[in-house]
XYZ file of C-alpha atoms in Angstrom:
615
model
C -87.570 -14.245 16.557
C -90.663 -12.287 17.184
C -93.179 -13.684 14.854
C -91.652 -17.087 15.718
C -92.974 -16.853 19.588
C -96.201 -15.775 18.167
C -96.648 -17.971 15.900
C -95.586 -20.740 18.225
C -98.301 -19.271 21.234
C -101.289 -18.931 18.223
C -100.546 -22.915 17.617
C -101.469 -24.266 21.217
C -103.607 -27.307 21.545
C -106.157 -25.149 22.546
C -109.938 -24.044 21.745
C -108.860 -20.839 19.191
C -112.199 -19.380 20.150
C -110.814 -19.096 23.678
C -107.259 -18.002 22.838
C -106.285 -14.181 22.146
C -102.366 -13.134 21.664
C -101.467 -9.721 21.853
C -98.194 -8.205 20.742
C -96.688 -5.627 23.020
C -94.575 -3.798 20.315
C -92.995 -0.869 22.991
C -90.479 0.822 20.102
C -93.617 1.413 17.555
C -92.169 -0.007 14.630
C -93.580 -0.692 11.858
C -91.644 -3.586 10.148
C -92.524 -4.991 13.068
C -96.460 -4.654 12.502
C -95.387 -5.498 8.945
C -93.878 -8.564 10.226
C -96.791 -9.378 12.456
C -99.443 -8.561 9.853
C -97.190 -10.975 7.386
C -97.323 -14.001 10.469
C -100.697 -13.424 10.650
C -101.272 -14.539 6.631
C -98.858 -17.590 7.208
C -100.960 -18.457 10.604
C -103.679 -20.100 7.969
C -101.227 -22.308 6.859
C -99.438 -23.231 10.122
C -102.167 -23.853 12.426
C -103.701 -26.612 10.336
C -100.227 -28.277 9.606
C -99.644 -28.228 13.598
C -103.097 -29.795 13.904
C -102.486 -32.617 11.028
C -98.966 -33.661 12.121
C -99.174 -32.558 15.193
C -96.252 -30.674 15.767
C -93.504 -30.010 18.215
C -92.053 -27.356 18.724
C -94.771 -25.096 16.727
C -91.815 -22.553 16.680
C -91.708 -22.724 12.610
C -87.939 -21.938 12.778
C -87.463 -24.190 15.421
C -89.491 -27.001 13.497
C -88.053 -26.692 9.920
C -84.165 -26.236 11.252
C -85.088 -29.876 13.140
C -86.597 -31.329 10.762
C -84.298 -30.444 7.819
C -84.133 -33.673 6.355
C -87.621 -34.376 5.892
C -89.036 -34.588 1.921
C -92.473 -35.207 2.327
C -94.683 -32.994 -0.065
C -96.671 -31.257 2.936
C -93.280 -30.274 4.961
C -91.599 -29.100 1.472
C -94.871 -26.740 0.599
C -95.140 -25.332 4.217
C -91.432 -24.405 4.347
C -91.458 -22.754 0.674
C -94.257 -20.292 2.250
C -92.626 -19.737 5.521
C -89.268 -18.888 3.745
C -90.963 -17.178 1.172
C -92.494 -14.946 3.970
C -89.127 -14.526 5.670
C -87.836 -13.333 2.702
C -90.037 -10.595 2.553
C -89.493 -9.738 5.846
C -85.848 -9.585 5.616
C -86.165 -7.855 2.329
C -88.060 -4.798 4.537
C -86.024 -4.465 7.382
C -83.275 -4.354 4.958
C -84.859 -1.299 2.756
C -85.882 0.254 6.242
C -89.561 0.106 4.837
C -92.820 -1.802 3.910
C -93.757 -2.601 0.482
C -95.742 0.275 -1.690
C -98.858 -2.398 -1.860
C -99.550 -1.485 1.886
C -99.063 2.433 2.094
C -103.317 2.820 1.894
C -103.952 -0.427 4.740
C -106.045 1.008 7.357
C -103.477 -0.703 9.606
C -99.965 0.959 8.233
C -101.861 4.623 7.898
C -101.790 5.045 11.423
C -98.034 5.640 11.633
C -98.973 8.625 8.766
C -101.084 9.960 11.633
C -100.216 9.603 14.366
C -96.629 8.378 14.604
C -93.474 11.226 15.309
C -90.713 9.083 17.019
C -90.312 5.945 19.082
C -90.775 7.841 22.268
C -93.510 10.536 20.766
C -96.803 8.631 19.550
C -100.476 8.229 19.977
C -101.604 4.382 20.533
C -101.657 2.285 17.493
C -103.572 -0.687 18.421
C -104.996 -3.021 15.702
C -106.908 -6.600 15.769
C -105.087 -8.375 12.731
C -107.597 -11.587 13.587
C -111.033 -11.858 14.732
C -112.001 -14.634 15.674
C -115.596 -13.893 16.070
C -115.633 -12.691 12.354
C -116.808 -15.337 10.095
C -113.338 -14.476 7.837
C -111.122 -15.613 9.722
C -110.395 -18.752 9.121
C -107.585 -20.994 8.103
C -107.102 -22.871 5.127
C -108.730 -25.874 6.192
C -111.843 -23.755 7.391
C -111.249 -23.643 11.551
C -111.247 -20.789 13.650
C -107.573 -19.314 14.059
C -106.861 -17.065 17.546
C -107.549 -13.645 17.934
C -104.496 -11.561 17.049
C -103.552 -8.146 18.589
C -100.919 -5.065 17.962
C -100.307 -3.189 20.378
C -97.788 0.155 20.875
C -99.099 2.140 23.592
C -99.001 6.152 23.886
C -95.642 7.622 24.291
C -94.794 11.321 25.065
C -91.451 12.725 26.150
C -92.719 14.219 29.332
C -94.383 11.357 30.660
C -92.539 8.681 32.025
C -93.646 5.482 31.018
C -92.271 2.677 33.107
C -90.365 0.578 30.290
C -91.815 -3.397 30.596
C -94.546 -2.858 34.023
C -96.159 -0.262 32.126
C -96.360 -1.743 28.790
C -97.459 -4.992 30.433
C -100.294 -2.999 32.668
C -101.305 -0.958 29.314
C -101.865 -4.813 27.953
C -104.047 -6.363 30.639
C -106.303 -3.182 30.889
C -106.579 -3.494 26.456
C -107.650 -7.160 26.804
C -110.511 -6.901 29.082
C -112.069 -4.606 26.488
C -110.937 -7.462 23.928
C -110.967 -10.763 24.913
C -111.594 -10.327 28.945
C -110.170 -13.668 29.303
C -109.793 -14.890 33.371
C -106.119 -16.241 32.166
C -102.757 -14.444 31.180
C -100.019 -15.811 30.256
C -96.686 -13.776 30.012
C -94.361 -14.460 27.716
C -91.211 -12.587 26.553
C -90.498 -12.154 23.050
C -87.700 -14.442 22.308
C -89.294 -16.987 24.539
C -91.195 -19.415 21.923
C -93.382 -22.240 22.986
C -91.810 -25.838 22.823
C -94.807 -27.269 24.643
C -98.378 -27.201 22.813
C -100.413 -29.029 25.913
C -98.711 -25.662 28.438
C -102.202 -23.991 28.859
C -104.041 -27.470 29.325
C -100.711 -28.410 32.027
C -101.489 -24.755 33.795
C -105.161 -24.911 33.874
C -104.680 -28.015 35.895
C -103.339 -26.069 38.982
C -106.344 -23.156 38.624
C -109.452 -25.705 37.786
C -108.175 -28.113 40.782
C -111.192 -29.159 43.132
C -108.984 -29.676 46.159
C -106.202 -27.711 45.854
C -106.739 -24.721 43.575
C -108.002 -22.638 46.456
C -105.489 -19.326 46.859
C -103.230 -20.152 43.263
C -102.111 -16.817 42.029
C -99.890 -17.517 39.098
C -98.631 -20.790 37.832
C -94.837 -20.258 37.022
C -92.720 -22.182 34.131
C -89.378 -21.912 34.772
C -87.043 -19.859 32.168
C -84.675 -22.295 30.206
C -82.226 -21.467 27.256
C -81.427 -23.713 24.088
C -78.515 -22.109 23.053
C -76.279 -23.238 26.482
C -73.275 -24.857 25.555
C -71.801 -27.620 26.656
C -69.689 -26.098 29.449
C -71.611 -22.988 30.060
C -69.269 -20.804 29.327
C -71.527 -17.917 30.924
C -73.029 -19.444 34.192
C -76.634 -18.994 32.079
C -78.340 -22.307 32.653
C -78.675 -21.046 36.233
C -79.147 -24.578 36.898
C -79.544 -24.636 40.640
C -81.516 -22.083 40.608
C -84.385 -23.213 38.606
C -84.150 -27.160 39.915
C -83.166 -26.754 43.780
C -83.738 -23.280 44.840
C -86.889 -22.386 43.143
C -88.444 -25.869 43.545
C -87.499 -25.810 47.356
C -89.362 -22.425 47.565
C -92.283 -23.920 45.586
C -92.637 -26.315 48.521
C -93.339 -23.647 50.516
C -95.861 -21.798 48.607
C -93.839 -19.472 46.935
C -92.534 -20.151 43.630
C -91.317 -16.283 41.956
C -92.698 -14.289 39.266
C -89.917 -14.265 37.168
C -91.395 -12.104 34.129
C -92.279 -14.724 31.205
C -93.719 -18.320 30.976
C -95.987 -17.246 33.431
C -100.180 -18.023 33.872
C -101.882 -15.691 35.848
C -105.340 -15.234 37.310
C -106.772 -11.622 35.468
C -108.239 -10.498 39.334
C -105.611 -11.378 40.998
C -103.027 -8.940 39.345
C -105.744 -6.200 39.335
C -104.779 -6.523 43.357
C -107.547 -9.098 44.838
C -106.876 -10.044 48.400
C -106.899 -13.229 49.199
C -110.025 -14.864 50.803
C -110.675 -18.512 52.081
C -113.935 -18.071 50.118
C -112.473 -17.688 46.953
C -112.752 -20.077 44.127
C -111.741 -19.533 40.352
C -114.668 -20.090 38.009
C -113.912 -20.722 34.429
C -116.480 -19.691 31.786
C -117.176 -22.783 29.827
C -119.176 -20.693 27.405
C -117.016 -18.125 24.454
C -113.675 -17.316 25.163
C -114.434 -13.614 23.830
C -116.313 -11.987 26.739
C -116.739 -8.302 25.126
C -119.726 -7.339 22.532
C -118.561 -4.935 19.616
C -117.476 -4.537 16.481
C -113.514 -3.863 15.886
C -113.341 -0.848 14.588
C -115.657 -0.027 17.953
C -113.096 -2.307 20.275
C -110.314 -0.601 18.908
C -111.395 3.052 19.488
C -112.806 2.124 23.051
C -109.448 0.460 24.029
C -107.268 2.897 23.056
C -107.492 5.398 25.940
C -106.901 2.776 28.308
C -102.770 2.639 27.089
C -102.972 6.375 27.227
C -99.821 8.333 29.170
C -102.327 9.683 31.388
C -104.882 7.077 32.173
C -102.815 5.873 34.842
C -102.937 9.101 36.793
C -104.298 9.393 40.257
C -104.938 5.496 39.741
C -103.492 2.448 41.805
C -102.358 0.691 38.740
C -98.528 -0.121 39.694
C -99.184 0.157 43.126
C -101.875 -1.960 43.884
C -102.969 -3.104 40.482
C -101.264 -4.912 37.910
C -97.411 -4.778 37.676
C -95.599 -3.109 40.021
C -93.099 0.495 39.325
C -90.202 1.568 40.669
C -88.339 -1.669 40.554
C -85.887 -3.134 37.350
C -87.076 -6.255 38.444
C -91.047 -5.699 38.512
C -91.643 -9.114 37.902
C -90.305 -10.226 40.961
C -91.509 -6.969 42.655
C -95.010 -8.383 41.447
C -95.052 -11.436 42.945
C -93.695 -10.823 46.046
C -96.867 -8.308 46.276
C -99.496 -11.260 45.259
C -97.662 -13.383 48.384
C -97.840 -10.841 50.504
C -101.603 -10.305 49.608
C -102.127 -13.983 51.069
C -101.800 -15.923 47.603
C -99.687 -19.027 46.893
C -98.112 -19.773 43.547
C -97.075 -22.868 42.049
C -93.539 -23.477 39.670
C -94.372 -26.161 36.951
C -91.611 -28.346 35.114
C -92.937 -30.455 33.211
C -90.334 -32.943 31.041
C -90.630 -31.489 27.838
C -89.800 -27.628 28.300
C -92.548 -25.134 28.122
C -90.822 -22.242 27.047
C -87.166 -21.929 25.297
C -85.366 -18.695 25.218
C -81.910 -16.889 24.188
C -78.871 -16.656 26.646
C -76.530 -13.821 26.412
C -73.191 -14.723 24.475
C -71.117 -12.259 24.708
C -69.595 -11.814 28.521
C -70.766 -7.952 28.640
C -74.344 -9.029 27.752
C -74.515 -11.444 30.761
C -73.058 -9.213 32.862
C -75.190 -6.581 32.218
C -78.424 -8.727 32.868
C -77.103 -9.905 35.968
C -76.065 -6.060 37.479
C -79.955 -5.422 36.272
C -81.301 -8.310 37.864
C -78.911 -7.557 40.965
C -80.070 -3.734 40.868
C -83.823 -4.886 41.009
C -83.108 -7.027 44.480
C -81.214 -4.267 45.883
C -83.919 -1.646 45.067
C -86.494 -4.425 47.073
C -84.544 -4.321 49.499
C -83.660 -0.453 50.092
C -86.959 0.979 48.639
C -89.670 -1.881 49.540
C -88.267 -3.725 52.635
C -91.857 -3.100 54.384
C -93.405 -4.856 51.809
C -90.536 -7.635 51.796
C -91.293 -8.283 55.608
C -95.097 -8.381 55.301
C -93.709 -12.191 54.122
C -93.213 -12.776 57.418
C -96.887 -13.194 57.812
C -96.369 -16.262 55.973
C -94.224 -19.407 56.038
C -90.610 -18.216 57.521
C -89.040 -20.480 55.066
C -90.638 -18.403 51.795
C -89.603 -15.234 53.812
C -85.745 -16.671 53.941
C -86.245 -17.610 50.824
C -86.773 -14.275 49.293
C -84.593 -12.421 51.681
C -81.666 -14.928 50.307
C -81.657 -13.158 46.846
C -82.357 -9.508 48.505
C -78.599 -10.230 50.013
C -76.533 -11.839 47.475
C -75.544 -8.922 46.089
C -73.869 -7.927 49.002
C -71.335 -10.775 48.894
C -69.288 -8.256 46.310
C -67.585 -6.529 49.360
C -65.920 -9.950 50.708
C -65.671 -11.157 47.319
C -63.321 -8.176 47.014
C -61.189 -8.425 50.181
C -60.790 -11.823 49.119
C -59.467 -11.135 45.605
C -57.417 -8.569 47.144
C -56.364 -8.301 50.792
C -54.793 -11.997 51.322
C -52.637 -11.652 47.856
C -51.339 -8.135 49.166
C -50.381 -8.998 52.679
C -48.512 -11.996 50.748
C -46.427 -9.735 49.421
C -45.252 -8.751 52.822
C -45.423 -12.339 54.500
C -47.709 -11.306 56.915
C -50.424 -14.683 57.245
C -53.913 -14.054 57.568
C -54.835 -17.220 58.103
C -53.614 -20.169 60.541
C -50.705 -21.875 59.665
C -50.461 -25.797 58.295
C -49.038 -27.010 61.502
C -51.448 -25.267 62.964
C -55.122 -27.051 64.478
C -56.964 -23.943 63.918
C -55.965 -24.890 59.907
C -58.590 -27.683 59.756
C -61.931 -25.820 60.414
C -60.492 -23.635 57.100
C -59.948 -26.489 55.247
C -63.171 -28.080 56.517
C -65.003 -25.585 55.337
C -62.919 -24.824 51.765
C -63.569 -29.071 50.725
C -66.747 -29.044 51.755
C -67.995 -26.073 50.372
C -66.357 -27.179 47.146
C -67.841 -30.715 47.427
C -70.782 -29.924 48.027
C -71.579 -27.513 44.757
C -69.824 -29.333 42.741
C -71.956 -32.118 43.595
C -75.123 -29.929 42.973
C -73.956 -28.744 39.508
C -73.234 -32.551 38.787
C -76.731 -33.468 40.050
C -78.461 -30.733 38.143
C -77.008 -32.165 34.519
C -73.644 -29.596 34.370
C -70.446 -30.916 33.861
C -66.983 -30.423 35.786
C -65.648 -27.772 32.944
C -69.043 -26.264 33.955
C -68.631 -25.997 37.154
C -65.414 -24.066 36.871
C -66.780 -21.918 34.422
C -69.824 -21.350 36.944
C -67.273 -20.634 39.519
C -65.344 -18.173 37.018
C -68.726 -16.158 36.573
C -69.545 -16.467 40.678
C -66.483 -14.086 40.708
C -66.878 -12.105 38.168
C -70.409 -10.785 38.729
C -69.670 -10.382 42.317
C -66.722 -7.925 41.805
C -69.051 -6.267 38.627
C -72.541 -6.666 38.507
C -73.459 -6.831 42.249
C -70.831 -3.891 43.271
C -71.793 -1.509 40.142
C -75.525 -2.687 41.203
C -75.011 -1.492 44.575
C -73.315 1.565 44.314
C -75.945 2.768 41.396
C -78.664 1.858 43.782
C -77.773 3.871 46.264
C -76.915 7.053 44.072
C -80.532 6.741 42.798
C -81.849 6.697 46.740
C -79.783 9.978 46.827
C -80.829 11.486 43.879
C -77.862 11.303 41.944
C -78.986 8.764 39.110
C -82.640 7.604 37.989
C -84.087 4.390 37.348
C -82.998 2.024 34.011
C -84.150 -0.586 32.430
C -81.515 -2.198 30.212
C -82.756 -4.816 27.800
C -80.130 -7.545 27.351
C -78.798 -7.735 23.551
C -79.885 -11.047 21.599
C -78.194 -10.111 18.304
C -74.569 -11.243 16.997
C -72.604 -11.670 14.404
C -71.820 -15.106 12.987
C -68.086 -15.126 14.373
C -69.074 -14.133 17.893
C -72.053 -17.029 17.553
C -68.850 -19.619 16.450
C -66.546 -18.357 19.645
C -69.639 -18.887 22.041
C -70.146 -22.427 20.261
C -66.598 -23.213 21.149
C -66.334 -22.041 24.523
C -64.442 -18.937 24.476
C -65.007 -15.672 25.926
C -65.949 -13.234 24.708
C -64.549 -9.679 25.926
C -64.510 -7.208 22.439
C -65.545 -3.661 23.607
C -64.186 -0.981 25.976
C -65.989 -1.316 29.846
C -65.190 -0.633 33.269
C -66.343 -3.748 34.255
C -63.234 -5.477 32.258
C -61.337 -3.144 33.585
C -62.173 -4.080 36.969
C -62.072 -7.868 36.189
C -58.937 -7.687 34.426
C -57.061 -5.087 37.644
C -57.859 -7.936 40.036
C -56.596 -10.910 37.701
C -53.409 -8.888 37.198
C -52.966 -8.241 41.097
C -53.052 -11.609 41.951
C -50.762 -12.753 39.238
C -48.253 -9.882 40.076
C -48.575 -11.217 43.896
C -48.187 -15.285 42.669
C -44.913 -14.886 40.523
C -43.478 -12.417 43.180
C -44.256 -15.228 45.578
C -43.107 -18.511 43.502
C -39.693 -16.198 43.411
C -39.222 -15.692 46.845
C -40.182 -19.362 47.682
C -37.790 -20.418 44.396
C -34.579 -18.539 45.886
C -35.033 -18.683 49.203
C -33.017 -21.485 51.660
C -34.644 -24.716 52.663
C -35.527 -23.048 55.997
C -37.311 -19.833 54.495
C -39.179 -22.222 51.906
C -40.993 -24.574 54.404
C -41.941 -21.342 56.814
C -42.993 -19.513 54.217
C -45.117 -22.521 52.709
C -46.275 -23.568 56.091
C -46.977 -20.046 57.316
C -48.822 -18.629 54.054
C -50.450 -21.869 52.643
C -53.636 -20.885 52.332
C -53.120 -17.395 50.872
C -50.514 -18.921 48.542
C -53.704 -21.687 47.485
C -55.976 -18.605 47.188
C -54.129 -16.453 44.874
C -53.469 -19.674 42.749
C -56.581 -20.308 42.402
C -57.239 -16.688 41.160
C -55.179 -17.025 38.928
C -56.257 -20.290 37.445
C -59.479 -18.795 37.095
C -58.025 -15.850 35.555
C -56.347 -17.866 32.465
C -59.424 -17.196 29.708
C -58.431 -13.490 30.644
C -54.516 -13.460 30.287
C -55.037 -15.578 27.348
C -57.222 -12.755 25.731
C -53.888 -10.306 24.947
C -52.534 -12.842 22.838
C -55.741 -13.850 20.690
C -55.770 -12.038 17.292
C -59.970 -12.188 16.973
C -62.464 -9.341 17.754
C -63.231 -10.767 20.710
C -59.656 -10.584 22.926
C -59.736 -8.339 25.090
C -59.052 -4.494 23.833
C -55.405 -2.995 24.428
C -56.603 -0.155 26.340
C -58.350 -1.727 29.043
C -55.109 -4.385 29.710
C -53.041 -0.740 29.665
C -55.808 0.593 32.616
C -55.533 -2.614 34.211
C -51.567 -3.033 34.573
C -51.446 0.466 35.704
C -53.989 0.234 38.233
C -52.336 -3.817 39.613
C -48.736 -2.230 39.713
C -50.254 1.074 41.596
C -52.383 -0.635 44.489
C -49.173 -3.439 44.597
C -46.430 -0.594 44.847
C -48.937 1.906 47.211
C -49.095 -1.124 49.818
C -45.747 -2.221 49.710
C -44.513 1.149 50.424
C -47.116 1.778 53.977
């Protein structure tokens, strides 16, 4: 997946003279150098075929798994080396080592010198390509990119700052390399699907009339592997074609960590000015003088663990600390430094990524993503209202997603409160006969209507709006609460800072469940038990209510239906939305859900159902 972004980023229509990728490797591991250092020989072959036929995607996994039927001599030599390269890749990771021929490379001998653990190393940083050097070309004789490794310093007593500081470590390693005035971000399992991106990005920063003040140009994040239905909520449709377009109107598209072009001054903290202008260097895209072993030596002190010290960098320069969300944390800086940014969506995808398939995976991403806003919000709410300086709409806009979190605490009375005081047949809410009853039903259509109508709009389907609606609840009464409540125990110095990266690797049978639409639950967590407490409550509460409407009189029936109709369609609903999760004790897969978290879960429904029936 790695060497399939890179090779997809080194294969843009582009000048290669100008272009320089750099691979942020943050574990130090060298199968994946090996792996790099393997892309790099395959590069002289790829580039040129990209050129001839041009190409799309220039993802070579992508590509060949599209193009699977085609026989043509040039397509059948160019996947015999690419496979033939996998192979050897796979055969290393499988061994746990590199082959004997490159113990002595000056490349691989600096894990014999340097290299103790994961989290206890000196930089390694290594120019695989140079484009200046007369060498490297490809087979056909042009130029190929400038290719970089780079795993910055580790030590065990300095903390590092997981993606902001591996990111900053980057940007200050390139101006000693390439210097260029444009960065693009981009994640690894984010490959290019779009070779004309940089040309469609440059348009925004070279712009006569309206380039003045453009930070950042932002693509928007999109998955290929979304089913149908979206089992998982991950197409986060609405966000990326109504929310985030709505706050590009206003100047203030977000940062959202990959598929992103930025201006180089700009993130080393450059206010804004009405004077400014970007200049582009028509000349060499490498700025910097030197030869590589030279480059190399001089750049490695700048990803030091101490260069940072008594420096602004990730306060005022480059990414931001302190936040799980530093891209957004980022951005929001650059706005509130005057700058505007700009989200791009062009028809054919710029950038296609990897969704989470397993239910705990996307959960997880969201109570990081969830944590991030909250921290904003708690730790950096003077910088948040410096926004107010600007439009009030971009200032709603971001204080929208500071908040959503906070809708887990009437999620929860929701799931809970109106099911329990069913149980005793004391209403909540007006009754049917009742005119106070239409302003709730008002509200509950068109609500309702209305997203449904979005999702539609935006390309989902009806099962996927249910499905959206399931995952609406459930990362309310998971993500956001376990977000919250961790947030605050790190403000009172009872937990520290994480950064959890979101798993992209499965096993064939979990891949074929995901394909089908089912969910996937598989593993022991308090967030099933949580989601699985509540769906039992409110089942509990429905059949105890069918039976006392079932064998009650006539009389008792049509009060209790008239007085407790809404709560009645609430806990219904619940439990509609519940059925992947009851249906999960009587699958026989790894996935259903495991016995001892259904045990927690009945105890803990009958407890809280018994407690309030007995106050």
């Amino acid at each position: 997946m790695v060497i399939n972004t890179v090779l997809s980023v080194m294969a843009y229509n582009y000048p290669p003279n100008k272009l320089t990728i750099y691979l942020s490797d943050d574990a130090c591991s060298i199968l994946t150098f090996y792996s790099l250092f393997e892309a790099s020989k395959f590069s002289k072959y790829w580039l040129p075929y990209c050129r001839k036929f041009n190409v799309e995607p220039r993802s070579p996994l992508v590509y060949f798994a599209s193009m699977d039927t085609n026989h043509s001599t040039n397509f059948v030599q160019i996947k015999k080396i690419y496979e033939e390269m996998q192979k050897r890749i796979e055969e290393s990771i499988k061994i746990g080592r590199i082959p004997e021929v490159y113990d002595q490379h000056k490349g691989f001998l600096q894990w014999k010198s340097s290299f103790s653990s994961k989290i206890d190393h000196d930089t390694i940083l290594q120019i695989l390509i140079d484009n200046r050097d007369s060498k490297a070309k490809d087979v056909e004789g042009c130029t190929l990119p400038t290719l970089v490794y780079l795993a910055r310093e580790k030590r065990p007593q300095h903390f590092h700052n997981f993606k902001a500081g591996a990111m900053n470590a980057l940007i200050r390693i390139s101006s000693k390399i390439s210097n260029a005035p444009i960065i693009l971000n981009v994640d690894c399992d984010m490959y290019s699907n779009n070779s004309q991106s940089i040309r469609d990005a440059l348009c925004f920063f070279m712009d006569e009339k309206k380039s003045q003040g453009i930070a950042f140009v932002q693509f928007p994040q999109v998955f290929e592997n979304i089913t149908k239905n979206n089992i998982y909520g991950a197409s986060i449709r609405v966000i990326q074609q109504v929310e985030l377009p709505g706050m590009d109107a206003l100047g203030g598209a977000f940062y959202i960590g990959t598929g992103c072009f930025h201006q180089r001054e700009i993130l080393y903290g450059r206010k804004y000015s009405k004077d400014y202008k970007f200049e582009w260097n028509m000349q060499n895209g490498i700025y910097v003088e030197g030869k590589v072993d030279e480059l190399e030596d001089k750049a490695k002190g700048l990803a030091s663990c101490t260069y940072e010290m008594n420096t602004q960098w990730g306060k005022e320069m480059g990414l931001k600390y302190g936040c799980a969300i530093e891209d957004i944390l980022t951005g929001l800086g650059i706005h509130c430094r005057g700058w505007k940014s700009v989200m791009m969506n062009p028809e054919r995808r710029a950038f296609l990524g990897v969704a989470p398939i397993t239910l705990i995976d996307s959960l997880i991403q969201h109570n990081r993503w969830t944590a991030g806003w909250v921290e904003i919000m708690l730790y950096h709410s003077s910088l948040l209202f410096q926004l107010a300086r600007l439009r009030f709409g971009l200032f709603l806009g971001y204080l929208h997603y500071n908040f959503w979190a906070f809708n887990c605490f009437a999620t929860f009375y929701y799931c809970i409160i109106p099911s329990l005081y069913m149980l005793k047949g004391t209403s909540l809410f007006p009754e049917i006969s009742s005119t106070w009853f239409l302003p709730f039903g008002y509200i509950i259509i068109a609500k309702n209507s209305y997203s449904l109508g979005e999702y539609l709009h935006c390309g989902s389907t009806l099962l996927g709006w249910w499905n959206e609606q399931r995952m609406w609840l459930y990362k309310r009464t998971t993500s956001y609460l376990l977000a919250i409540i961790d947030t605050i125990l790190k403000l009172l110095g009872f937990s520290s800072m994480k950064f959890v990266i979101t798993s992209k690797i499965t096993d064939k049978n979990v891949s074929k469940r995901y394909e089908n639409d089912i969910m996937e639950f598989g593993v022991d967590s308090s967030m099933f038990v949580i989601l699985e407490s509540i769906a039992l409550l409110n089942l509990f509460t429905f059949l105890a209510m069918v039976k006392k409407v079932m064998m009650g009189m006539k009389n008792e029936r049509e009060m209790l239906i008239d007085k407790l109709a809404l709560q009645i369609v609430l806990c219904g609903v619940l439990v509609l939305i519940n059925l992947p999760l009851y249906g999960s004790v009587l699958r026989n897969d790894k996935g259903k859900m495991p016995i001892f978290v259904t045990i927690k879960a009945i105890f803990i429904a009958l407890f809280i159902c018994i407690l309030f029936l007995m106050f």
